[in-house]
Coordinates of N, CA, C and O in Angstrom, one line a residue:
M132 N 161.7 95.5 -45.1 CA 162.4 96.5 -45.3 C 163.3 96.9 -46.5 O 165.3 96.3 -46.0
S133 N 163.9 97.7 -47.6 CA 165.2 97.8 -48.2 C 165.9 98.6 -47.6 O 165.6 100.1 -46.6
L134 N 167.2 98.5 -47.6 CA 168.2 99.4 -46.4 C 168.6 100.9 -47.6 O 169.0 101.5 -47.4
Q135 N 168.2 100.2 -48.8 CA 168.0 101.5 -49.9 C 167.7 102.6 -48.9 O 168.7 103.8 -49.5
S136 N 166.8 102.6 -48.9 CA 165.9 103.6 -48.2 C 166.2 104.2 -46.7 O 165.5 104.8 -46.8
L137 N 166.8 103.4 -47.3 CA 167.5 104.1 -44.8 C 168.5 105.6 -45.2 O 169.5 105.1 -45.9
T138 N 168.2 106.8 -43.8 CA 169.4 107.1 -44.1 C 171.1 106.7 -44.0 O 171.0 105.2 -43.5
D139 N 171.7 107.7 -43.9 CA 173.4 106.9 -43.3 C 173.6 106.7 -41.8 O 173.8 105.9 -41.6
T140 N 172.7 107.6 -41.1 CA 172.4 107.4 -39.9 C 172.3 106.3 -38.8 O 172.3 105.6 -38.3
E141 N 170.4 105.6 -39.9 CA 170.0 104.7 -39.6 C 170.5 103.7 -40.0 O 170.4 102.8 -39.1
L142 N 171.6 103.6 -41.0 CA 172.5 101.9 -41.6 C 173.8 101.9 -40.5 O 174.2 101.3 -40.2
L143 N 173.6 103.0 -39.9 CA 175.7 103.8 -39.3 C 174.5 103.0 -37.8 O 175.4 101.9 -36.8
G144 N 173.5 102.5 -37.6 CA 172.7 101.9 -35.5 C 173.3 100.6 -36.0 O 173.5 100.1 -35.3
L145 N 172.6 100.5 -37.1 CA 172.3 98.9 -37.6 C 174.0 98.0 -37.3 O 174.3 96.9 -36.8
L146 N 175.1 98.9 -38.5 CA 176.0 98.4 -38.5 C 176.7 98.6 -36.7 O 177.6 97.0 -36.5
R147 N 176.5 99.8 -35.9 CA 176.4 99.3 -34.8 C 176.4 97.8 -33.8 O 177.0 97.6 -32.9
N148 N 175.1 96.9 -34.7 CA 174.6 96.3 -33.8 C 175.5 94.7 -35.0 O 174.7 93.9 -34.7
D149 N 176.2 95.1 -35.5 CA 177.3 94.1 -36.5 C 176.1 93.8 -37.7 O 176.4 91.7 -38.1
D150 N 175.1 95.1 -38.4 CA 174.1 94.3 -39.1 C 175.2 94.3 -40.0 O 175.7 95.0 -40.9
E151 N 175.6 92.9 -40.9 CA 176.6 92.8 -42.2 C 175.5 94.2 -43.6 O 176.6 94.0 -43.9
Q152 N 174.9 93.4 -43.6 CA 174.1 94.1 -44.2 C 173.8 95.5 -44.5 O 173.7 96.0 -45.7
A153 N 173.9 96.3 -43.7 CA 174.6 97.5 -43.7 C 175.2 97.7 -43.9 O 174.9 99.1 -44.4
F154 N 176.7 97.4 -43.4 CA 177.4 97.8 -44.0 C 177.7 97.8 -45.5 O 178.2 97.9 -46.0
R155 N 177.2 96.5 -46.3 CA 177.7 95.9 -47.6 C 176.5 97.6 -48.2 O 177.4 98.1 -49.7
E156 N 174.9 97.9 -47.8 CA 174.9 99.4 -48.3 C 175.7 100.3 -48.2 O 175.9 101.2 -48.9
L157 N 176.8 100.0 -47.0 CA 177.2 101.2 -46.6 C 178.6 101.5 -47.6 O 178.8 102.5 -49.0
Y158 N 178.8 100.2 -48.2 CA 180.0 100.1 -48.9 C 179.4 100.9 -50.4 O 180.2 100.8 -51.0
D159 N 178.4 99.9 -50.9 CA 177.9 100.1 -52.4 C 177.9 102.1 -52.5 O 178.0 102.0 -53.8
R160 N 177.3 101.8 -51.3 CA 177.0 103.4 -51.5 C 178.1 104.0 -51.5 O 178.1 105.2 -52.3
Y161 N 179.4 104.2 -50.5 CA 180.3 105.3 -50.5 C 181.9 104.3 -51.3 O 182.6 105.4 -51.3
W162 N 182.2 103.1 -51.6 CA 183.4 103.4 -51.7 C 184.1 103.1 -53.1 O 184.6 103.9 -53.5
Y163 N 183.1 103.6 -54.1 CA 183.3 104.2 -55.9 C 183.4 105.4 -55.3 O 185.2 105.9 -55.7
K164 N 182.8 105.8 -54.7 CA 183.4 107.6 -54.3 C 184.8 107.5 -53.6 O 185.3 108.5 -54.5
M165 N 184.9 106.4 -52.5 CA 186.5 106.3 -51.8 C 187.5 106.5 -53.1 O 188.6 107.4 -52.9
Y166 N 187.1 105.3 -54.1 CA 187.6 105.1 -54.7 C 188.4 106.7 -56.0 O 189.8 106.4 -56.2
V167 N 187.5 106.8 -56.5 CA 187.9 108.1 -57.3 C 188.6 108.8 -56.5 O 189.2 109.6 -57.6
T168 N 188.0 110.0 -55.9 CA 188.6 110.6 -54.9 C 190.1 109.8 -54.9 O 191.4 110.8 -55.2
A169 N 190.8 108.9 -54.2 CA 192.1 108.6 -53.9 C 192.8 108.0 -55.2 O 193.8 108.8 -55.1
H170 N 192.1 107.6 -56.6 CA 192.7 108.5 -57.6 C 192.7 108.6 -58.4 O 194.6 109.2 -58.8
R171 N 191.9 109.8 -58.0 CA 192.3 111.7 -59.1 C 193.5 111.8 -57.9 O 194.3 113.0 -58.6
K172 N 193.5 111.9 -56.8 CA 195.0 112.2 -56.1 C 196.2 111.7 -56.3 O 197.1 112.2 -56.6
L173 N 196.0 110.1 -56.2 CA 197.4 109.9 -56.0 C 197.9 109.0 -57.8 O 198.4 108.5 -58.6
R174 N 196.8 108.9 -58.4 CA 196.7 108.1 -60.3 C 197.8 106.9 -60.1 O 198.4 107.0 -61.0
R175 N 197.0 106.3 -59.1 CA 197.0 104.1 -58.8 C 196.4 103.8 -58.6 O 195.8 104.3 -57.5
K176 N 195.9 103.4 -59.6 CA 195.0 102.4 -59.4 C 194.6 101.4 -58.3 O 194.0 101.5 -58.0
D177 N 195.3 100.4 -58.6 CA 196.1 99.7 -57.5 C 195.6 99.9 -55.8 O 195.6 99.9 -55.7
V178 N 196.6 101.4 -55.6 CA 196.8 101.9 -54.9 C 195.6 102.5 -54.0 O 194.9 102.6 -53.2
A179 N 194.4 103.1 -55.3 CA 192.7 103.8 -55.0 C 192.1 102.6 -54.8 O 191.6 102.7 -53.3
E180 N 192.4 101.5 -54.7 CA 191.3 100.7 -54.5 C 191.7 100.4 -53.2 O 190.9 99.5 -52.5
E181 N 193.3 99.5 -53.0 CA 193.9 99.2 -51.5 C 193.3 100.0 -51.0 O 192.7 99.5 -49.3
L182 N 193.1 101.4 -50.4 CA 193.0 102.7 -50.2 C 191.6 102.1 -49.4 O 191.1 102.4 -48.6
A183 N 190.7 102.2 -50.5 CA 189.4 102.5 -50.0 C 189.0 101.1 -49.5 O 188.1 101.2 -49.2
Q184 N 189.5 99.8 -50.1 CA 189.9 98.7 -49.3 C 189.7 98.9 -47.7 O 188.8 98.7 -46.6
E185 N 191.0 99.3 -47.7 CA 191.3 99.9 -46.3 C 190.5 100.6 -45.3 O 190.2 100.6 -44.1
L186 N 189.4 101.7 -46.1 CA 188.5 102.5 -45.3 C 187.9 101.9 -44.5 O 186.9 101.9 -43.9
F187 N 187.3 101.0 -45.6 CA 185.6 99.4 -45.5 C 186.3 99.0 -44.7 O 185.3 98.2 -43.4
V188 N 187.7 98.7 -44.3 CA 187.5 97.0 -42.9 C 187.6 98.5 -42.1 O 187.2 97.7 -41.3
M189 N 188.5 99.3 -42.3 CA 188.6 100.1 -40.5 C 187.0 100.3 -40.1 O 186.9 99.9 -38.9
L190 N 186.1 100.9 -40.5 CA 184.7 100.9 -40.6 C 184.3 99.8 -39.8 O 183.5 100.0 -38.8
W191 N 184.0 98.8 -41.2 CA 184.2 97.3 -39.8 C 184.9 97.1 -39.0 O 183.5 97.3 -37.5
Q192 N 185.5 97.4 -38.7 CA 186.5 96.5 -37.0 C 186.1 97.6 -36.4 O 186.8 97.5 -34.7
K193 N 185.9 98.6 -36.4 CA 185.5 100.1 -35.5 C 184.3 100.2 -35.2 O 183.8 101.7 -34.1
R194 N 183.5 99.4 -35.5 CA 182.0 99.8 -35.8 C 181.4 99.6 -34.7 O 180.5 101.3 -34.9
D195 N 181.6 99.7 -33.5 CA 181.3 99.9 -31.9 C 181.5 100.4 -31.5 O 180.8 101.3 -30.7
S196 N 182.2 101.1 -31.8 CA 182.7 102.2 -30.9 C 183.4 104.0 -31.6 O 183.5 104.7 -31.2
L197 N 182.5 104.0 -33.1 CA 183.4 104.7 -33.9 C 181.6 105.7 -33.5 O 180.5 105.0 -34.0
R198 N 181.5 107.4 -33.6 CA 180.3 107.6 -33.1 C 180.5 108.9 -34.5 O 181.1 109.8 -34.4
I199 N 180.1 108.4 -35.3 CA 179.3 109.3 -37.0 C 178.6 109.8 -36.6 O 177.8 109.2 -37.3
I200 N 178.5 110.9 -37.0 CA 177.7 112.4 -37.1 C 177.5 112.6 -38.9 O 175.9 112.5 -39.2
N201 N 178.5 112.6 -39.6 CA 178.3 112.9 -40.6 C 179.2 112.0 -41.7 O 180.1 111.8 -41.6
L202 N 179.0 110.7 -42.3 CA 179.7 109.5 -42.4 C 180.4 110.2 -44.1 O 181.9 110.0 -44.7
P203 N 180.2 111.4 -44.6 CA 180.5 111.2 -45.8 C 181.7 111.8 -45.6 O 182.9 112.3 -46.2
A204 N 181.6 112.6 -44.7 CA 182.7 113.7 -44.2 C 183.5 113.1 -43.4 O 185.4 113.0 -43.3
F205 N 183.5 111.7 -42.4 CA 184.1 111.2 -41.7 C 185.2 110.0 -42.9 O 186.1 110.4 -42.7
L206 N 184.3 109.6 -43.7 CA 185.1 108.7 -44.7 C 186.2 109.6 -45.7 O 187.4 109.5 -46.2
G207 N 185.6 111.1 -45.9 CA 186.6 111.9 -46.3 C 188.2 112.6 -46.2 O 189.3 112.0 -46.3
V208 N 187.3 112.2 -44.4 CA 189.0 112.4 -43.9 C 189.5 111.2 -43.5 O 191.1 111.4 -43.5
S209 N 189.4 109.9 -43.3 CA 190.0 109.1 -42.7 C 190.4 108.7 -44.4 O 192.0 108.3 -44.1
L210 N 190.4 109.0 -45.3 CA 190.5 108.4 -46.3 C 191.9 110.0 -46.9 O 193.2 109.2 -46.8
K211 N 191.9 110.3 -46.4 CA 192.8 111.5 -46.5 C 194.2 111.2 -45.5 O 195.3 111.8 -46.3
N212 N 193.6 110.8 -44.4 CA 194.6 110.9 -43.9 C 195.5 109.1 -44.3 O 196.6 109.3 -44.1
L213 N 194.0 108.3 -44.9 CA 194.9 107.2 -45.1 C 196.4 107.4 -46.7 O 197.4 106.7 -46.8
M214 N 195.7 108.6 -47.4 CA 196.8 108.4 -48.9 C 198.3 109.5 -47.8 O 199.2 109.5 -48.7
I215 N 197.6 109.8 -46.5 CA 198.8 111.2 -46.1 C 199.4 109.9 -46.0 O 201.0 109.5 -46.1
D216 N 199.5 109.3 -45.4 CA 200.0 107.6 -44.5 C 200.8 107.2 -45.8 O 202.4 107.0 -46.0
Y217 N 200.6 106.6 -47.1 CA 200.7 105.5 -47.9 C 201.8 107.2 -48.1 O 202.1 106.4 -48.7
I218 N 201.5 108.3 -49.0 CA 202.2 109.4 -49.2 C 204.0 109.3 -48.8 O 204.5 109.6 -48.7
R219 N 203.2 109.2 -47.1 CA 204.6 109.4 -46.0 C 205.7 108.3 -46.6 O 206.9 108.3 -46.4
R220 N 204.8 107.1 -46.2 CA 205.9 105.4 -46.7 C 206.4 106.1 -47.8 O 207.6 105.7 -47.6
N221 N 205.6 106.2 -49.2 CA 206.6 106.1 -50.5 C 207.5 107.0 -49.8 O 208.7 107.2 -50.8
I222 N 207.8 108.5 -49.7 CA 208.6 109.0 -50.1 C 210.4 108.4 -48.8 O 210.5 108.8 -49.5
Q223 N 209.6 107.9 -47.4 CA 210.4 107.0 -47.1 C 211.5 106.1 -47.8 O 212.5 105.8 -47.9
E224 N 210.9 105.1 -48.9 CA 210.7 104.4 -49.5 C 212.2 104.9 -51.0 O 213.1 104.9 -51.0
E225 N 211.4 105.9 -51.1 CA 212.5 106.5 -51.8 C 214.1 107.4 -51.4 O 214.7 107.3 -51.6
H226 N 213.7 108.0 -50.2 CA 214.2 107.9 -49.2 C 215.9 107.5 -49.5 O 216.9 107.2 -49.3
Y227 N 214.8 105.6 -48.8 CA 216.4 105.1 -48.6 C 216.9 104.6 -50.0 O 218.0 103.9 -49.6
L228 N 216.0 104.6 -50.8 CA 216.5 104.1 -51.5 C 217.9 105.1 -52.4 O 218.6 104.6 -53.0
D229 N 217.4 106.3 -52.3 CA 218.9 107.1 -52.2 C 219.5 107.0 -51.6 O 221.1 107.1 -52.5
Q230 N 219.4 106.5 -50.2 CA 220.4 105.9 -49.5 C 221.3 104.8 -50.4 O 222.6 105.0 -50.7
L231 N 221.1 104.2 -50.6 CA 221.6 102.8 -51.3 C 222.3 103.8 -52.7 O 223.3 103.2 -52.7
R232 N 221.4 104.4 -52.9 CA 222.6 105.1 -54.2 C 223.6 105.6 -53.9 O 224.7 105.4 -54.3
Q233 N 223.8 106.7 -52.6 CA 225.1 107.2 -52.2 C 226.0 105.9 -51.2 O 226.9 106.3 -51.6
F234 N 225.6 104.8 -50.9 CA 226.6 104.0 -50.9 C 227.3 103.2 -51.4 O 228.3 103.0 -51.7
F235 N 226.6 103.5 -52.6 CA 227.0 102.8 -54.1 C 227.3 103.9 -54.4 O 226.8 104.1 -55.9
P236 N 228.1 104.9 -54.9 CA 228.3 106.2 -55.4 C 229.0 105.5 -57.2 O 230.1 104.8 -57.3
A237 N 228.4 106.0 -58.0 CA 228.4 106.3 -59.4 C 229.6 105.8 -60.5 O 230.1 105.0 -60.7
E238 N 230.3 107.2 -59.3 CA 230.8 107.4 -60.1 C 232.0 106.3 -59.7 O 233.4 106.4 -61.0
T239 N 232.4 105.9 -58.9 CA 232.9 104.7 -57.9 C 233.5 103.6 -59.2 O 233.9 102.5 -59.0
F240 N 231.9 103.2 -60.5 CA 231.7 102.3 -60.4 C 231.7 102.7 -62.5 O 231.8 103.4 -63.3
S241 N 232.6 101.6 -63.1 CA 232.5 101.7 -64.7 C 231.0 100.7 -65.1 O 230.0 101.1 -64.1
T242 N 230.6 101.5 -66.5 CA 229.5 102.0 -67.1 C 228.2 101.2 -66.1 O 227.3 100.4 -66.2
T243 N 229.4 99.7 -66.7 CA 228.4 98.4 -67.0 C 227.7 97.9 -65.5 O 226.9 98.0 -64.4
E244 N 228.8 98.1 -64.8 CA 228.7 98.3 -62.6 C 227.0 99.7 -62.1 O 226.7 99.2 -61.6
A245 N 228.0 100.9 -63.2 CA 226.3 101.5 -62.8 C 224.8 100.8 -63.3 O 224.2 101.1 -62.5
V246 N 224.7 100.5 -63.9 CA 223.5 99.9 -64.9 C 223.5 98.9 -63.6 O 221.9 98.7 -63.5
Q247 N 224.5 97.7 -63.6 CA 224.1 97.1 -62.5 C 223.1 97.1 -61.1 O 222.4 97.2 -60.7
L248 N 224.0 98.3 -60.7 CA 223.2 99.4 -59.7 C 222.2 100.0 -60.2 O 221.1 99.6 -58.7
N249 N 221.9 100.7 -60.4 CA 220.1 101.5 -61.2 C 219.5 99.6 -61.7 O 218.6 99.7 -60.3
E250 N 220.2 98.6 -62.0 CA 218.7 97.4 -61.5 C 218.7 96.6 -60.6 O 217.4 96.4 -60.5
L251 N 219.5 96.6 -60.1 CA 219.4 96.4 -58.3 C 219.0 97.2 -58.2 O 217.1 96.4 -57.0
T252 N 218.5 98.5 -57.8 CA 218.2 99.7 -57.0 C 216.8 99.1 -57.4 O 215.6 99.2 -57.2
D253 N 216.1 99.5 -59.3 CA 214.6 99.4 -59.7 C 215.1 97.7 -58.9 O 213.2 97.7 -58.7
A254 N 215.3 97.0 -58.7 CA 215.2 95.4 -58.4 C 214.0 95.5 -56.9 O 213.4 95.6 -57.1
I255 N 214.9 95.9 -55.9 CA 214.4 96.4 -55.1 C 213.3 97.2 -54.9 O 212.5 96.9 -54.1
Q256 N 213.1 98.3 -55.1 CA 212.3 99.2 -55.4 C 210.4 98.5 -56.2 O 209.6 98.4 -54.9
N257 N 210.8 97.3 -56.9 CA 209.8 96.8 -57.0 C 209.9 96.6 -56.8 O 208.0 95.7 -56.4
A258 N 210.3 95.2 -55.8 CA 210.2 94.0 -55.6 C 209.6 94.8 -53.6 O 208.3 93.5 -53.2
L259 N 209.6 96.1 -53.7 CA 209.4 96.6 -52.4 C 207.4 97.5 -52.1 O 206.7 96.1 -51.5
A260 N 207.8 97.0 -53.7 CA 205.8 97.6 -54.4 C 205.0 96.3 -54.4 O 203.9 96.4 -54.1
Q261 N 205.5 95.1 -54.7 CA 204.8 93.9 -54.5 C 204.2 93.6 -53.5 O 203.8 92.9 -53.0
L262 N 205.1 93.5 -52.2 CA 204.2 93.5 -51.0 C 203.6 93.9 -50.7 O 202.9 95.5 -50.6
P263 N 202.8 93.5 -49.6 CA 201.3 94.5 -49.2 C 201.7 95.1 -48.4 O 203.5 94.9 -47.3
E264 N 201.1 96.1 -48.0 CA 201.5 97.5 -47.4 C 202.2 97.8 -46.2 O 202.8 97.8 -45.4
K265 N 201.3 96.9 -45.6 CA 201.5 96.6 -44.1 C 203.3 96.0 -43.7 O 204.2 96.0 -43.2
T266 N 203.0 94.8 -44.1 CA 204.3 93.7 -45.0 C 205.4 94.4 -45.2 O 207.2 94.3 -44.4
R267 N 205.5 95.6 -46.1 CA 206.5 96.7 -46.3 C 206.7 97.2 -45.3 O 207.6 97.4 -45.2
E268 N 205.6 98.6 -44.6 CA 206.3 98.7 -43.9 C 207.1 98.5 -42.7 O 207.9 99.3 -42.0
V269 N 206.3 97.3 -42.4 CA 207.8 96.8 -41.4 C 208.6 96.3 -42.3 O 209.8 96.8 -40.6
F270 N 209.0 96.0 -42.4 CA 210.4 95.7 -43.4 C 211.1 96.4 -43.8 O 211.8 97.0 -43.3
I271 N 210.9 97.6 -44.2 CA 211.0 99.1 -44.0 C 211.8 99.8 -42.6 O 213.3 100.7 -42.2
L272 N 210.4 99.3 -41.4 CA 210.9 100.4 -40.6 C 212.3 99.4 -39.8 O 213.0 99.8 -38.9
N273 N 212.5 97.9 -39.6 CA 213.1 97.2 -39.7 C 214.2 96.7 -39.6 O 215.8 97.3 -39.6
R274 N 214.5 97.2 -41.2 CA 216.0 97.0 -42.1 C 216.5 98.6 -42.0 O 217.7 98.6 -43.0
F275 N 215.5 99.0 -42.3 CA 215.7 100.7 -43.1 C 216.0 101.2 -41.6 O 217.2 102.8 -41.3
E276 N 215.1 101.5 -41.1 CA 215.0 101.7 -39.7 C 216.0 101.9 -38.2 O 216.1 102.6 -37.2
H277 N 215.9 100.6 -38.6 CA 216.7 99.5 -37.9 C 215.5 99.5 -36.1 O 217.0 99.9 -35.6
L278 N 214.6 99.6 -36.0 CA 214.1 99.7 -35.0 C 213.6 98.4 -34.5 O 213.8 96.8 -35.8
T279 N 213.1 98.1 -33.8 CA 213.6 96.5 -32.9 C 212.0 95.9 -33.0 O 210.9 96.4 -33.9
I280 N 212.0 94.6 -33.3 CA 210.3 94.0 -33.6 C 209.4 94.6 -31.9 O 208.8 95.0 -32.2
R281 N 209.9 94.6 -30.7 CA 209.2 95.3 -30.0 C 209.4 96.5 -29.8 O 207.6 97.5 -30.3
E282 N 209.9 97.4 -30.6 CA 209.7 99.2 -31.6 C 208.5 99.4 -32.7 O 208.0 100.1 -32.5
I283 N 209.1 97.9 -33.3 CA 207.7 98.2 -34.5 C 206.3 97.7 -33.9 O 205.1 98.4 -34.4
A284 N 206.7 97.0 -33.5 CA 205.5 96.4 -32.2 C 204.0 97.8 -32.0 O 203.4 97.7 -31.7
Q285 N 205.4 98.4 -31.0 CA 204.6 99.3 -30.6 C 204.0 100.8 -30.7 O 203.0 101.5 -31.2
R286 N 205.2 100.6 -32.3 CA 204.8 102.2 -33.2 C 203.5 101.3 -33.9 O 202.6 102.1 -34.1
L287 N 203.2 100.5 -34.0 CA 202.1 100.7 -35.3 C 201.1 99.5 -35.0 O 200.3 99.2 -35.1
N288 N 201.0 99.9 -32.9 CA 200.2 98.9 -32.3 C 199.8 97.4 -32.4 O 198.8 97.0 -32.7
L289 N 200.3 96.8 -33.0 CA 200.8 95.3 -33.2 C 201.6 94.1 -32.3 O 202.4 95.0 -32.1
S290 N 201.0 93.3 -32.2 CA 201.7 91.9 -31.6 C 203.0 91.6 -32.1 O 203.6 92.1 -33.6
E291 N 204.1 91.3 -31.1 CA 205.3 91.1 -31.5 C 205.4 90.6 -32.2 O 206.1 89.9 -33.4
K292 N 204.2 88.9 -32.2 CA 204.5 88.1 -33.5 C 204.1 88.6 -35.0 O 204.5 87.6 -35.0
T293 N 202.9 88.9 -34.8 CA 202.4 90.0 -35.9 C 203.5 90.7 -37.2 O 203.8 90.0 -37.8
I294 N 204.6 90.6 -36.0 CA 206.0 91.7 -36.5 C 207.2 90.6 -37.4 O 207.5 90.5 -38.3
E295 N 206.8 89.3 -36.4 CA 208.3 88.7 -37.0 C 207.0 87.8 -38.3 O 208.4 87.8 -39.4
Y296 N 205.7 87.5 -37.9 CA 205.5 87.5 -39.2 C 206.0 87.7 -40.7 O 206.3 87.4 -41.5
H297 N 205.3 89.6 -40.4 CA 205.5 90.0 -41.3 C 206.8 90.1 -42.2 O 207.1 90.3 -43.1
L298 N 208.2 90.0 -41.2 CA 209.4 90.2 -41.4 C 210.2 89.2 -42.1 O 210.6 88.8 -43.1
A299 N 209.5 87.8 -41.2 CA 209.5 86.4 -42.5 C 209.7 86.2 -43.8 O 210.0 85.8 -44.1
R300 N 207.7 87.3 -43.7 CA 207.4 86.9 -45.2 C 208.3 88.1 -46.2 O 207.9 87.6 -47.2
S301 N 208.3 89.0 -45.8 CA 209.8 90.7 -46.6 C 210.7 89.8 -47.0 O 210.9 89.6 -47.9
T302 N 211.5 89.3 -45.8 CA 212.2 88.8 -46.4 C 212.4 87.6 -47.5 O 213.3 87.0 -48.1
T303 N 211.3 86.5 -47.4 CA 211.7 85.6 -47.8 C 211.0 85.9 -49.4 O 211.8 85.4 -50.3
F304 N 209.4 86.8 -49.8 CA 209.8 86.9 -50.2 C 211.4 88.3 -51.6 O 211.0 87.6 -52.7
L305 N 211.1 89.3 -50.6 CA 212.9 90.2 -51.1 C 214.2 88.7 -51.5 O 214.7 88.8 -52.9
R306 N 214.2 87.5 -51.1 CA 215.4 86.5 -51.6 C 215.0 85.9 -52.2 O 215.6 85.7 -53.6
Q307 N 214.1 85.7 -52.3 CA 213.1 84.8 -53.9 C 213.8 86.4 -55.2 O 213.8 85.2 -56.4
N308 N 212.8 86.8 -54.9 CA 212.8 88.1 -55.5 C 213.7 88.7 -56.6 O 213.8 89.2 -57.3
L309 N 214.7 88.8 -55.7 CA 216.0 89.6 -55.6 C 217.8 88.0 -55.7 O 218.4 88.6 -56.0
R310 N 216.8 86.9 -55.9 CA 218.1 86.0 -56.1 C 218.3 86.2 -57.2 O 220.4 86.3 -57.2
D311 N 218.1 86.5 -58.4 CA 219.5 87.1 -59.4 C 220.3 88.2 -59.1 O 221.7 87.8 -59.7
F312 N 219.4 89.1 -58.8 CA 220.9 90.3 -58.6 C 221.7 89.7 -57.4 O 223.4 90.7 -57.9
V313 N 221.1 89.5 -56.6 CA 222.6 88.8 -54.9 C 224.1 88.0 -55.6 O 225.2 88.6 -55.4
T314 N 222.8 87.1 -56.7 CA 224.4 86.0 -57.8 C 225.5 87.0 -58.6 O 226.2 87.1 -58.2
V315 N 225.0 88.2 -59.0 CA 225.4 88.9 -59.8 C 226.4 89.7 -58.4 O 227.2 90.0 -59.1
W316 N 226.0 90.4 -57.4 CA 226.5 90.7 -56.6 C 228.0 90.0 -56.2 O 229.1 90.8 -55.6
V317 N 227.9 89.5 -55.8 CA 228.7 88.2 -55.5 C 229.5 88.4 -56.2 O 230.7 88.6 -55.8
L318 N 229.8 87.8 -57.6 CA 230.0 87.9 -58.3 C 231.3 89.5 -58.8 O 232.5 89.3 -58.8
F319 N 230.6 90.1 -58.9 CA 230.7 91.1 -59.2 C 232.0 91.8 -57.9 O 233.3 92.2 -58.2
F320 N 231.7 91.3 -56.5 CA 232.6 92.0 -55.6 C 233.8 91.2 -55.1 O 234.7 90.7 -54.2
L321 N 233.9 89.8 -56.2 CA 234.9 88.0 -55.7 C 235.9 88.5 -57.2 O 236.6 88.2 -57.3
S322 N 234.8 89.2 -58.0 CA 236.4 89.7 -59.3 C 236.8 90.9 -58.6 O 237.0 91.7 -58.3

């Protein structure tokens, strides 16, 4: 029997019984549509791919508990929620970068120092953007919102060990990627 001839409802029934081929058929039917929708709204190919992928990971992980009547509507609403979460996180990141800029007001620096501050801010923003989404979120909640590991674990519904892993991963990554800027800033403050 060809899975392509089955309806979404029939495929969802197979999916609830852990049928990977049924999942693959649903993925093939809808992934590109979800990607295009996300890309049209966010205008970022990498983010659109990541969100479409995350949508189907969620579908697979919750396959036995989901009771879906209209799959395209469900996927559309779920993708919309993922995009809203993404936008909300980016707004938070911009807010934190604005706070960093305010902490070091440009008028107190010479032109060279202001350029270095802008370069540091850009480097932090670029480094944060390279982190996986969950790792970035954990880092921001810990370092900018000053939440404890326990508070982050409760908010994200993850184990404390997972939060510790994400924090270790993010701080190691940022240390490596911002090493040159740290040296410049140490010299700046010592001079």
